PDB file of C-alpha atoms in Angstrom:
ATOM      1  CA  MET S  30      50.482 -80.936  24.039  1.00 65.00           C
ATOM      2  CA  VAL S  31      48.080 -78.689  22.183  1.00 65.00           C
ATOM      3  CA  THR S  32      45.197 -80.236  20.248  1.00 75.00           C
ATOM      4  CA  LEU S  33      43.446 -78.111  17.659  1.00 69.00           C
ATOM      5  CA  THR S  34      40.172 -79.246  16.094  1.00 73.00           C
ATOM      6  CA  HIS S  35      39.005 -77.192  13.120  1.00 66.00           C
ATOM      7  CA  ILE S  36      35.245 -76.689  13.322  1.00 68.00           C
ATOM      8  CA  GLY S  37      34.498 -74.406  10.387  1.00 65.00           C
ATOM      9  CA  GLY S  38      35.569 -71.107   8.846  1.00 61.00           C
ATOM     10  CA  PRO S  39      38.122 -69.489  11.168  1.00 64.00           C
ATOM     11  CA  THR S  40      36.824 -71.354  14.228  1.00 71.00           C
ATOM     12  CA  ALA S  41      38.648 -74.018  16.176  1.00 72.00           C
ATOM     13  CA  LEU S  42      38.460 -75.870  19.472  1.00 74.00           C
ATOM     14  CA  VAL S  43      41.830 -75.586  21.209  1.00 73.00           C
ATOM     15  CA  GLU S  44      42.658 -78.011  24.025  1.00 78.00           C
ATOM     16  CA  PHE S  45      45.762 -77.821  26.201  1.00 73.00           C
ATOM     17  CA  ALA S  46      46.743 -78.205  29.877  1.00 74.00           C
ATOM     18  CA  GLY S  47      43.196 -79.245  30.735  1.00 74.00           C
ATOM     19  CA  TRP S  48      41.626 -76.200  29.078  1.00 72.00           C
ATOM     20  CA  ARG S  49      39.046 -76.307  26.262  1.00 75.00           C
ATOM     21  CA  LEU S  50      38.857 -72.972  24.429  1.00 71.00           C
ATOM     22  CA  LEU S  51      36.576 -72.025  21.528  1.00 70.00           C
ATOM     23  CA  THR S  52      38.098 -69.446  19.207  1.00 71.00           C
ATOM     24  CA  ASP S  53      36.429 -67.001  16.841  1.00 69.00           C
ATOM     25  CA  PRO S  54      32.830 -68.215  16.517  1.00 68.00           C
ATOM     26  CA  THR S  55      29.745 -66.167  15.710  1.00 66.00           C
ATOM     27  CA  PHE S  56      26.829 -66.733  18.074  1.00 62.00           C
ATOM     28  CA  ASP S  57      23.271 -66.773  16.728  1.00 62.00           C
ATOM     29  CA  PRO S  58      21.066 -65.570  19.603  1.00 57.00           C
ATOM     30  CA  ALA S  59      17.837 -66.418  17.778  1.00 60.00           C
ATOM     31  CA  GLY S  60      18.758 -70.062  17.356  1.00 64.00           C
ATOM     32  CA  GLY S  61      20.906 -70.335  20.466  1.00 64.00           C
ATOM     33  CA  LYS S  62      23.765 -71.802  18.431  1.00 65.00           C
ATOM     34  CA  TYR S  63      27.204 -70.925  17.249  1.00 63.00           C
ATOM     35  CA  LYS S  64      27.610 -70.627  13.510  1.00 62.00           C
ATOM     36  CA  PHE S  65      30.742 -70.761  11.429  1.00 61.00           C
ATOM     37  CA  GLY S  66      31.793 -69.650   7.957  1.00 53.00           C
ATOM     38  CA  TRP S  67      33.427 -66.759   6.187  1.00 47.00           C
ATOM     39  CA  GLY S  68      33.631 -64.868   2.918  1.00 43.00           C
ATOM     40  CA  THR S  69      31.249 -62.516   1.171  1.00 40.00           C
ATOM     41  CA  GLY S  70      28.883 -62.715  -1.752  1.00 41.00           C
ATOM     42  CA  SER S  71      29.873 -65.429  -4.186  1.00 39.00           C
ATOM     43  CA  THR S  72      32.823 -66.418  -1.997  1.00 41.00           C
ATOM     44  CA  LYS S  73      30.763 -66.865   1.168  1.00 44.00           C
ATOM     45  CA  THR S  74      31.077 -70.317   2.708  1.00 47.00           C
ATOM     46  CA  ALA S  75      28.253 -71.356   4.968  1.00 49.00           C
ATOM     47  CA  GLY S  76      29.448 -73.212   8.037  1.00 57.00           C
ATOM     48  CA  PRO S  77      27.543 -75.578  10.318  1.00 60.00           C
ATOM     49  CA  ALA S  78      25.333 -74.386  13.159  1.00 63.00           C
ATOM     50  CA  ILE S  79      26.389 -76.141  16.331  1.00 67.00           C
ATOM     51  CA  ASP S  80      24.563 -76.251  19.640  1.00 67.00           C
ATOM     52  CA  PRO S  81      27.011 -75.249  22.391  1.00 63.00           C
ATOM     53  CA  ALA S  82      25.983 -78.350  24.317  1.00 67.00           C
ATOM     54  CA  ASP S  83      27.290 -80.545  21.495  1.00 73.00           C
ATOM     55  CA  LEU S  84      30.793 -79.152  21.946  1.00 71.00           C
ATOM     56  CA  GLY S  85      31.048 -80.431  25.494  1.00 73.00           C
ATOM     57  CA  PRO S  86      32.392 -78.350  28.382  1.00 71.00           C
ATOM     58  CA  ILE S  87      33.975 -75.091  27.187  1.00 68.00           C
ATOM     59  CA  ASP S  88      36.146 -73.168  29.623  1.00 65.00           C
ATOM     60  CA  ALA S  89      36.094 -69.949  27.621  1.00 63.00           C
ATOM     61  CA  VAL S  90      35.049 -68.428  24.321  1.00 65.00           C
ATOM     62  CA  LEU S  91      38.157 -66.464  23.414  1.00 63.00           C
ATOM     63  CA  LEU S  92      36.584 -64.079  20.941  1.00 63.00           C
ATOM     64  CA  THR S  93      33.053 -64.153  19.570  1.00 61.00           C
ATOM     65  CA  HIS S  94      33.606 -62.591  16.164  1.00 59.00           C
ATOM     66  CA  ASP S  95      31.116 -61.072  13.765  1.00 61.00           C
ATOM     67  CA  HIS S  96      32.606 -61.270  10.277  1.00 54.00           C
ATOM     68  CA  HIS S  97      31.461 -58.658   7.829  1.00 50.00           C
ATOM     69  CA  GLU S  98      28.845 -60.711   6.002  1.00 41.00           C
ATOM     70  CA  ASP S  99      26.974 -61.188   9.314  1.00 47.00           C
ATOM     71  CA  ASN S 100      26.857 -57.459   9.958  1.00 45.00           C
ATOM     72  CA  LEU S 101      25.195 -56.159   6.805  1.00 38.00           C
ATOM     73  CA  ASP S 102      21.598 -55.514   5.917  1.00 38.00           C
ATOM     74  CA  ALA S 103      20.031 -56.760   2.674  1.00 37.00           C
ATOM     75  CA  ALA S 104      21.333 -53.745   0.776  1.00 35.00           C
ATOM     76  CA  GLY S 105      24.905 -54.397   1.895  1.00 34.00           C
ATOM     77  CA  ARG S 106      25.018 -51.480   4.318  1.00 37.00           C
ATOM     78  CA  ALA S 107      26.578 -51.860   7.767  1.00 38.00           C
ATOM     79  CA  LEU S 108      24.000 -49.852   9.649  1.00 36.00           C
ATOM     80  CA  LEU S 109      21.929 -50.563  12.764  1.00 36.00           C
ATOM     81  CA  PRO S 110      21.792 -54.359  12.269  1.00 42.00           C
ATOM     82  CA  GLN S 111      25.484 -54.438  12.991  1.00 47.00           C
ATOM     83  CA  VAL S 112      25.001 -52.805  16.353  1.00 47.00           C
ATOM     84  CA  ASP S 113      21.942 -54.990  17.010  1.00 46.00           C
ATOM     85  CA  THR S 114      24.180 -58.004  16.500  1.00 49.00           C
ATOM     86  CA  VAL S 115      26.491 -56.761  19.209  1.00 49.00           C
ATOM     87  CA  VAL S 116      23.592 -56.100  21.584  1.00 44.00           C
ATOM     88  CA  THR S 117      21.949 -59.484  21.219  1.00 47.00           C
ATOM     89  CA  THR S 118      25.059 -61.576  20.795  1.00 49.00           C
ATOM     90  CA  ALA S 119      26.802 -60.094  23.798  1.00 49.00           C
ATOM     91  CA  ALA S 120      24.202 -61.531  26.145  1.00 50.00           C
ATOM     92  CA  GLY S 121      24.387 -64.940  24.528  1.00 51.00           C
ATOM     93  CA  ALA S 122      28.154 -64.959  24.528  1.00 48.00           C
ATOM     94  CA  LYS S 123      28.298 -64.000  28.193  1.00 46.00           C
ATOM     95  CA  ARG S 124      25.828 -66.691  29.151  1.00 46.00           C
ATOM     96  CA  LEU S 125      28.052 -69.259  27.476  1.00 44.00           C
ATOM     97  CA  GLY S 126      31.257 -68.112  29.083  1.00 46.00           C
ATOM     98  CA  GLY S 127      32.662 -65.604  26.611  1.00 51.00           C
ATOM     99  CA  GLU S 128      32.503 -61.849  27.024  1.00 59.00           C
ATOM    100  CA  THR S 129      34.948 -60.705  24.365  1.00 70.00           C
ATOM    101  CA  ARG S 130      33.583 -59.297  21.145  1.00 76.00           C
ATOM    102  CA  GLY S 131      35.145 -58.586  17.776  1.00 81.00           C
ATOM    103  CA  LEU S 132      34.104 -57.118  14.436  1.00 83.00           C
ATOM    104  CA  SER S 133      35.652 -57.476  11.001  1.00 84.00           C
ATOM    105  CA  GLU S 134      36.009 -55.099   8.035  1.00 86.00           C
ATOM    106  CA  VAL S 135      34.187 -52.167   9.641  1.00 87.00           C
ATOM    107  CA  SER S 136      34.529 -48.396   9.555  1.00 90.00           C
ATOM    108  CA  ALA S 137      35.393 -46.053  12.403  1.00 93.00           C
ATOM    109  CA  PRO S 138      31.781 -44.886  12.946  1.00 89.00           C
ATOM    110  CA  THR S 139      30.616 -48.504  13.184  1.00 86.00           C
ATOM    111  CA  ILE S 140      33.410 -49.296  15.639  1.00 89.00           C
ATOM    112  CA  ARG S 141      32.318 -46.402  17.850  1.00 90.00           C
ATOM    113  CA  ARG S 142      28.619 -47.364  17.759  1.00 85.00           C
ATOM    114  CA  ALA S 143      29.331 -50.997  18.485  1.00 82.00           C
ATOM    115  CA  HIS S 144      31.841 -50.233  21.231  1.00 86.00           C
ATOM    116  CA  ALA S 145      29.297 -47.984  22.971  1.00 84.00           C
ATOM    117  CA  VAL S 146      26.850 -50.909  23.126  1.00 77.00           C
ATOM    118  CA  HIS S 147      29.305 -53.621  24.164  1.00 78.00           C
ATOM    119  CA  PRO S 148      33.061 -53.025  24.556  1.00 83.00           C
ATOM    120  CA  LEU S 149      35.003 -54.478  21.652  1.00 86.00           C
ATOM    121  CA  THR S 150      38.138 -56.501  22.231  1.00 87.00           C
ATOM    122  CA  ALA S 151      39.337 -56.599  18.632  1.00 88.00           C
ATOM    123  CA  VAL S 152      38.627 -55.281  15.163  1.00 90.00           C
ATOM    124  CA  GLN S 153      39.935 -57.295  12.226  1.00 89.00           C
ATOM    125  CA  THR S 154      40.696 -55.601   8.931  1.00 91.00           C
ATOM    126  CA  GLU S 155      43.142 -56.113   6.086  1.00 94.00           C
ATOM    127  CA  TYR S 156      46.254 -54.035   6.657  1.00 96.00           C
ATOM    128  CA  SER S 157      49.651 -54.164   5.022  1.00 96.00           C
ATOM    129  CA  LEU S 158      52.028 -52.014   3.033  1.00 96.00           C
ATOM    130  CA  TRP S 159      49.701 -52.276   0.059  1.00 94.00           C
ATOM    131  CA  SER S 160      46.341 -52.077   1.889  1.00 95.00           C
ATOM    132  CA  ARG S 161      46.307 -48.830   3.856  1.00 95.00           C
ATOM    133  CA  ASN S 162      42.561 -48.120   4.114  1.00 94.00           C
ATOM    134  CA  ALA S 163      42.668 -48.602   7.877  1.00 95.00           C
ATOM    135  CA  GLU S 164      44.937 -45.573   8.152  1.00 95.00           C
ATOM    136  CA  LEU S 165      42.042 -43.330   7.147  1.00 94.00           C
ATOM    137  CA  ALA S 166      40.355 -43.766  10.549  1.00 95.00           C
ATOM    138  CA  ALA S 167      40.008 -47.318  11.877  1.00 95.00           C
ATOM    139  CA  LEU S 168      43.571 -47.660  13.191  1.00 96.00           C
ATOM    140  CA  ASP S 169      43.417 -44.437  15.195  1.00 97.00           C
ATOM    141  CA  THR S 170      39.911 -45.216  16.453  1.00 97.00           C
ATOM    142  CA  CYS S 171      41.016 -48.584  17.788  1.00 96.00           C
ATOM    143  CA  ARG S 172      44.056 -47.006  19.441  1.00 97.00           C
ATOM    144  CA  GLU S 173      41.882 -44.340  21.071  1.00 97.00           C
ATOM    145  CA  LEU S 174      39.332 -46.840  22.402  1.00 96.00           C
ATOM    146  CA  GLY S 175      41.853 -49.437  23.549  1.00 95.00           C
ATOM    147  CA  ILE S 176      40.790 -52.029  20.960  1.00 94.00           C
ATOM    148  CA  ALA S 177      43.275 -54.467  19.455  1.00 93.00           C
ATOM    149  CA  PHE S 178      43.589 -54.077  15.703  1.00 94.00           C
ATOM    150  CA  VAL S 179      43.992 -57.489  14.070  1.00 91.00           C
ATOM    151  CA  ALA S 180      45.689 -57.046  10.696  1.00 93.00           C
ATOM    152  CA  PHE S 181      44.767 -59.860   8.363  1.00 92.00           C
ATOM    153  CA  SER S 182      46.693 -60.456   5.126  1.00 93.00           C
ATOM    154  CA  PRO S 183      49.678 -58.436   6.400  1.00 95.00           C
ATOM    155  CA  LEU S 184      51.761 -59.993   3.610  1.00 96.00           C
ATOM    156  CA  ALA S 185      49.289 -58.843   0.955  1.00 95.00           C
ATOM    157  CA  ARG S 186      47.829 -62.315   0.421  1.00 94.00           C
ATOM    158  CA  GLY S 187      51.369 -63.654   0.275  1.00 93.00           C
ATOM    159  CA  PHE S 188      52.371 -61.335  -2.565  1.00 95.00           C
ATOM    160  CA  LEU S 189      54.893 -59.307  -0.564  1.00 96.00           C
ATOM    161  CA  ALA S 190      56.697 -62.450   0.581  1.00 95.00           C
ATOM    162  CA  GLY S 191      58.032 -62.516  -2.969  1.00 94.00           C
ATOM    163  CA  SER S 192      57.328 -66.017  -4.223  1.00 90.00           C
ATOM    164  CA  LEU S 193      54.158 -65.391  -6.260  1.00 93.00           C
ATOM    165  CA  ARG S 194      55.319 -64.108  -9.640  1.00 94.00           C
ATOM    166  CA  ASP S 195      52.809 -65.886 -11.882  1.00 95.00           C
ATOM    167  CA  THR S 196      49.094 -66.129 -11.092  1.00 95.00           C
ATOM    168  CA  SER S 197      48.686 -69.044 -13.512  1.00 94.00           C
ATOM    169  CA  VAL S 198      50.075 -71.318 -10.786  1.00 94.00           C
ATOM    170  CA  LEU S 199      47.142 -70.528  -8.499  1.00 94.00           C
ATOM    171  CA  PRO S 200      44.300 -73.073  -8.243  1.00 93.00           C
ATOM    172  CA  PRO S 201      41.111 -72.103 -10.133  1.00 91.00           C
ATOM    173  CA  LYS S 202      39.176 -71.213  -6.972  1.00 89.00           C
ATOM    174  CA  ASP S 203      41.930 -69.151  -5.361  1.00 92.00           C
ATOM    175  CA  ILE S 204      40.318 -65.952  -4.056  1.00 91.00           C
ATOM    176  CA  ARG S 205      43.183 -63.828  -5.402  1.00 94.00           C
ATOM    177  CA  LEU S 206      42.142 -64.501  -8.991  1.00 95.00           C
ATOM    178  CA  ASN S 207      39.059 -62.326  -8.394  1.00 94.00           C
ATOM    179  CA  MET S 208      41.028 -59.449  -6.910  1.00 95.00           C
ATOM    180  CA  PRO S 209      41.957 -56.567  -9.245  1.00 96.00           C
ATOM    181  CA  ARG S 210      45.510 -56.301  -7.934  1.00 96.00           C
ATOM    182  CA  PHE S 211      46.242 -59.819  -9.138  1.00 96.00           C
ATOM    183  CA  GLN S 212      44.762 -59.291 -12.599  1.00 96.00           C
ATOM    184  CA  GLY S 213      46.211 -58.175 -15.945  1.00 95.00           C
ATOM    185  CA  GLU S 214      48.201 -54.971 -16.110  1.00 96.00           C
ATOM    186  CA  ASN S 215      47.637 -54.315 -12.413  1.00 96.00           C
ATOM    187  CA  PHE S 216      49.515 -57.477 -11.527  1.00 97.00           C
ATOM    188  CA  THR S 217      52.301 -56.679 -13.977  1.00 97.00           C
ATOM    189  CA  ARG S 218      52.804 -53.232 -12.481  1.00 97.00           C
ATOM    190  CA  ASN S 219      52.677 -54.588  -8.930  1.00 97.00           C
ATOM    191  CA  LEU S 220      55.275 -57.223  -9.780  1.00 96.00           C
ATOM    192  CA  ALA S 221      57.693 -54.405 -10.565  1.00 96.00           C
ATOM    193  CA  LEU S 222      57.605 -53.428  -6.879  1.00 96.00           C
ATOM    194  CA  LEU S 223      58.876 -56.746  -5.571  1.00 96.00           C
ATOM    195  CA  ASP S 224      62.517 -56.332  -6.550  1.00 96.00           C
ATOM    196  CA  GLY S 225      62.614 -53.153  -4.500  1.00 97.00           C
ATOM    197  CA  VAL S 226      61.201 -54.941  -1.451  1.00 97.00           C
ATOM    198  CA  ALA S 227      63.746 -57.723  -1.921  1.00 97.00           C
ATOM    199  CA  ALA S 228      66.593 -55.188  -2.034  1.00 97.00           C
ATOM    200  CA  ILE S 229      65.439 -53.433   1.138  1.00 97.00           C
ATOM    201  CA  ALA S 230      65.088 -56.747   2.976  1.00 97.00           C
ATOM    202  CA  ARG S 231      68.489 -57.917   1.764  1.00 97.00           C
ATOM    203  CA  ASP S 232      70.141 -54.704   2.970  1.00 96.00           C
ATOM    204  CA  ALA S 233      68.486 -55.191   6.375  1.00 96.00           C
ATOM    205  CA  GLY S 234      69.573 -58.827   6.596  1.00 96.00           C
ATOM    206  CA  VAL S 235      66.038 -60.223   6.799  1.00 97.00           C
ATOM    207  CA  THR S 236      63.589 -61.958   4.487  1.00 97.00           C
ATOM    208  CA  MET S 237      60.984 -60.055   2.516  1.00 97.00           C
ATOM    209  CA  ALA S 238      58.187 -61.424   4.690  1.00 96.00           C
ATOM    210  CA  GLN S 239      59.989 -60.394   7.865  1.00 97.00           C
ATOM    211  CA  ALA S 240      60.615 -56.876   6.602  1.00 97.00           C
ATOM    212  CA  VAL S 241      56.977 -56.407   5.615  1.00 97.00           C
ATOM    213  CA  LEU S 242      55.662 -57.816   8.905  1.00 96.00           C
ATOM    214  CA  ALA S 243      58.083 -55.647  10.868  1.00 96.00           C
ATOM    215  CA  TRP S 244      56.663 -52.606   9.061  1.00 97.00           C
ATOM    216  CA  VAL S 245      53.131 -53.578  10.144  1.00 96.00           C
ATOM    217  CA  LEU S 246      54.199 -54.165  13.751  1.00 95.00           C
ATOM    218  CA  ASN S 247      55.944 -50.788  13.764  1.00 94.00           C
ATOM    219  CA  ARG S 248      52.689 -48.959  12.994  1.00 94.00           C
ATOM    220  CA  GLY S 249      51.301 -49.329  16.520  1.00 93.00           C
ATOM    221  CA  ASP S 250      51.492 -51.344  19.712  1.00 93.00           C
ATOM    222  CA  HIS S 251      47.810 -52.235  19.374  1.00 95.00           C
ATOM    223  CA  ILE S 252      48.330 -53.968  16.008  1.00 95.00           C
ATOM    224  CA  VAL S 253      48.375 -57.774  15.878  1.00 92.00           C
ATOM    225  CA  PRO S 254      49.215 -59.123  12.400  1.00 93.00           C
ATOM    226  CA  ILE S 255      47.933 -62.606  11.550  1.00 89.00           C
ATOM    227  CA  PRO S 256      49.814 -63.904   8.496  1.00 91.00           C
ATOM    228  CA  GLY S 257      48.399 -67.187   7.256  1.00 85.00           C
ATOM    229  CA  THR S 258      50.530 -70.130   6.189  1.00 83.00           C
ATOM    230  CA  THR S 259      50.377 -73.875   5.747  1.00 81.00           C
ATOM    231  CA  LYS S 260      54.141 -74.394   6.095  1.00 86.00           C
ATOM    232  CA  LEU S 261      56.048 -74.671   9.373  1.00 87.00           C
ATOM    233  CA  ALA S 262      59.108 -72.975   7.893  1.00 90.00           C
ATOM    234  CA  HIS S 263      57.034 -69.940   6.951  1.00 90.00           C
ATOM    235  CA  LEU S 264      55.452 -69.891  10.408  1.00 88.00           C
ATOM    236  CA  GLU S 265      58.880 -69.754  12.021  1.00 91.00           C
ATOM    237  CA  GLU S 266      60.044 -67.123   9.524  1.00 92.00           C
ATOM    238  CA  ASN S 267      57.017 -64.943  10.190  1.00 91.00           C
ATOM    239  CA  ALA S 268      57.335 -65.283  13.964  1.00 92.00           C
ATOM    240  CA  GLY S 269      60.895 -63.989  13.704  1.00 92.00           C
ATOM    241  CA  ALA S 270      59.591 -60.581  12.642  1.00 93.00           C
ATOM    242  CA  ALA S 271      58.335 -59.930  16.178  1.00 92.00           C
ATOM    243  CA  ASP S 272      61.905 -59.699  17.459  1.00 91.00           C
ATOM    244  CA  LEU S 273      63.209 -57.412  14.738  1.00 92.00           C
ATOM    245  CA  HIS S 274      64.119 -53.782  15.307  1.00 90.00           C
ATOM    246  CA  LEU S 275      64.569 -52.371  11.838  1.00 93.00           C
ATOM    247  CA  SER S 276      65.814 -48.822  11.446  1.00 95.00           C
ATOM    248  CA  ALA S 277      63.610 -45.863  10.680  1.00 95.00           C
ATOM    249  CA  GLY S 278      65.404 -45.637   7.353  1.00 96.00           C
ATOM    250  CA  VAL S 279      64.319 -49.148   6.386  1.00 96.00           C
ATOM    251  CA  MET S 280      60.732 -48.367   7.364  1.00 96.00           C
ATOM    252  CA  SER S 281      60.805 -45.174   5.330  1.00 96.00           C
ATOM    253  CA  ARG S 282      62.133 -46.977   2.262  1.00 97.00           C
ATOM    254  CA  LEU S 283      59.344 -49.576   2.464  1.00 97.00           C
ATOM    255  CA  ASP S 284      56.749 -46.864   3.032  1.00 95.00           C
ATOM    256  CA  ALA S 285      57.916 -44.893  -0.001  1.00 96.00           C
ATOM    257  CA  LEU S 286      58.063 -47.943  -2.246  1.00 97.00           C
ATOM    258  CA  ILE S 287      54.623 -49.412  -1.585  1.00 96.00           C
ATOM    259  CA  ASN S 288      51.697 -47.132  -0.786  1.00 95.00           C
ATOM    260  CA  PRO S 289      48.367 -46.020  -2.300  1.00 93.00           C
ATOM    261  CA  ASP S 290      50.174 -44.033  -4.986  1.00 94.00           C
ATOM    262  CA  THR S 291      52.288 -46.947  -6.216  1.00 96.00           C
ATOM    263  CA  VAL S 292      49.988 -49.978  -5.918  1.00 96.00           C
ATOM    264  CA  SER S 293      47.816 -50.755  -8.953  1.00 96.00           C
ATOM    265  CA  GLY S 294      44.225 -51.918  -8.586  1.00 95.00           C
ATOM    266  CA  ARG S 295      41.695 -52.005  -5.791  1.00 93.00           C
ATOM    267  CA  ARG S 296      41.944 -54.691  -3.131  1.00 92.00           C
ATOM    268  CA  TYR S 297      38.485 -56.136  -3.902  1.00 92.00           C
ATOM    269  CA  ASN S 298      36.190 -56.127  -6.918  1.00 91.00           C
ATOM    270  CA  ASP S 299      33.072 -53.943  -6.930  1.00 89.00           C
ATOM    271  CA  THR S 300      30.780 -56.730  -5.710  1.00 89.00           C
ATOM    272  CA  VAL S 301      32.804 -57.363  -2.569  1.00 87.00           C
ATOM    273  CA  LEU S 302      33.460 -53.674  -1.919  1.00 86.00           C
ATOM    274  CA  ALA S 303      29.701 -53.115  -1.789  1.00 83.00           C
ATOM    275  CA  GLU S 304      29.414 -55.673   0.995  1.00 79.00           C
ATOM    276  CA  ILE S 305      31.977 -54.323   3.457  1.00 83.00           C
ATOM    277  CA  ASP S 306      32.026 -51.283   5.686  1.00 81.00           C
ATOM    278  CA  THR S 307      35.592 -50.027   5.626  1.00 87.00           C
ATOM    279  CA  GLU S 308      36.786 -46.598   4.611  1.00 87.00           C
ATOM    280  CA  THR S 309      38.001 -46.603   1.019  1.00 83.00           C
ATOM    281  CA  LEU S 310      39.940 -44.469  -1.417  1.00 78.00           C
ATOM    282  CA  ASP S 311      38.485 -44.032  -4.894  1.00 72.00           C
ATOM    283  CA  HIS S 312      41.321 -45.828  -6.662  1.00 69.00           C
ATOM    284  CA  TYR S 313      42.347 -48.101  -3.813  1.00 65.00           C
TER     285      TYR S 313
END
């Protein structure tokens, strides 16, 4: 049996078969503690600082991850402090049993600088049919350096699964309400794309979510999509995409339907865009 204890942010303590594994923390070398939390700017959620000793025996730290808000200087630029974080945290992580390092929402130059200091295991960035910024450089850089590319929001925050047709059903604090693609005329224009995705999926004999995830998986062997869900049925549906072998024609149809020229609105608002270090297109 697997026991999962949520600690904070994306971090959990996973216990199974006698193993105790800590996943996705950020280590604070100055305080000698792990810290947890995620988000940026007004959406940032501060997590607790926990002394490693308080967690009990840990067999391994699977991936010590620096999320983008931990890697920026006061002006919101991902410059030398980001690499400093890798330098100092690597020693602390190794001392505590974990040697794998990851960064989130970073550009190709930052990936190269960080990787030169301490080899990176993974880089996490949004990537889907409707968020293609990683194709500018980060995807190829990770492939070249042997780094896993973890694609978060591969279903476009659930949009490309097809069930969200009205943003008024979202709770008031839902992060999507602050994203331009889910607002006003942008959302209306983006809605017009969904019927096309549904038709392509139907022709292929799969669900919309499976078709979209299969497209992401097809973009490279080093890509690991991490669709989020709270429903077991969706988890099973999403997992089914890993076994699909959709034709090149299906992939081409999806690619032509949803891309930077057809999606309306930027993926983040200006405040959040100023706080991350990914390559961007002017309108995207």
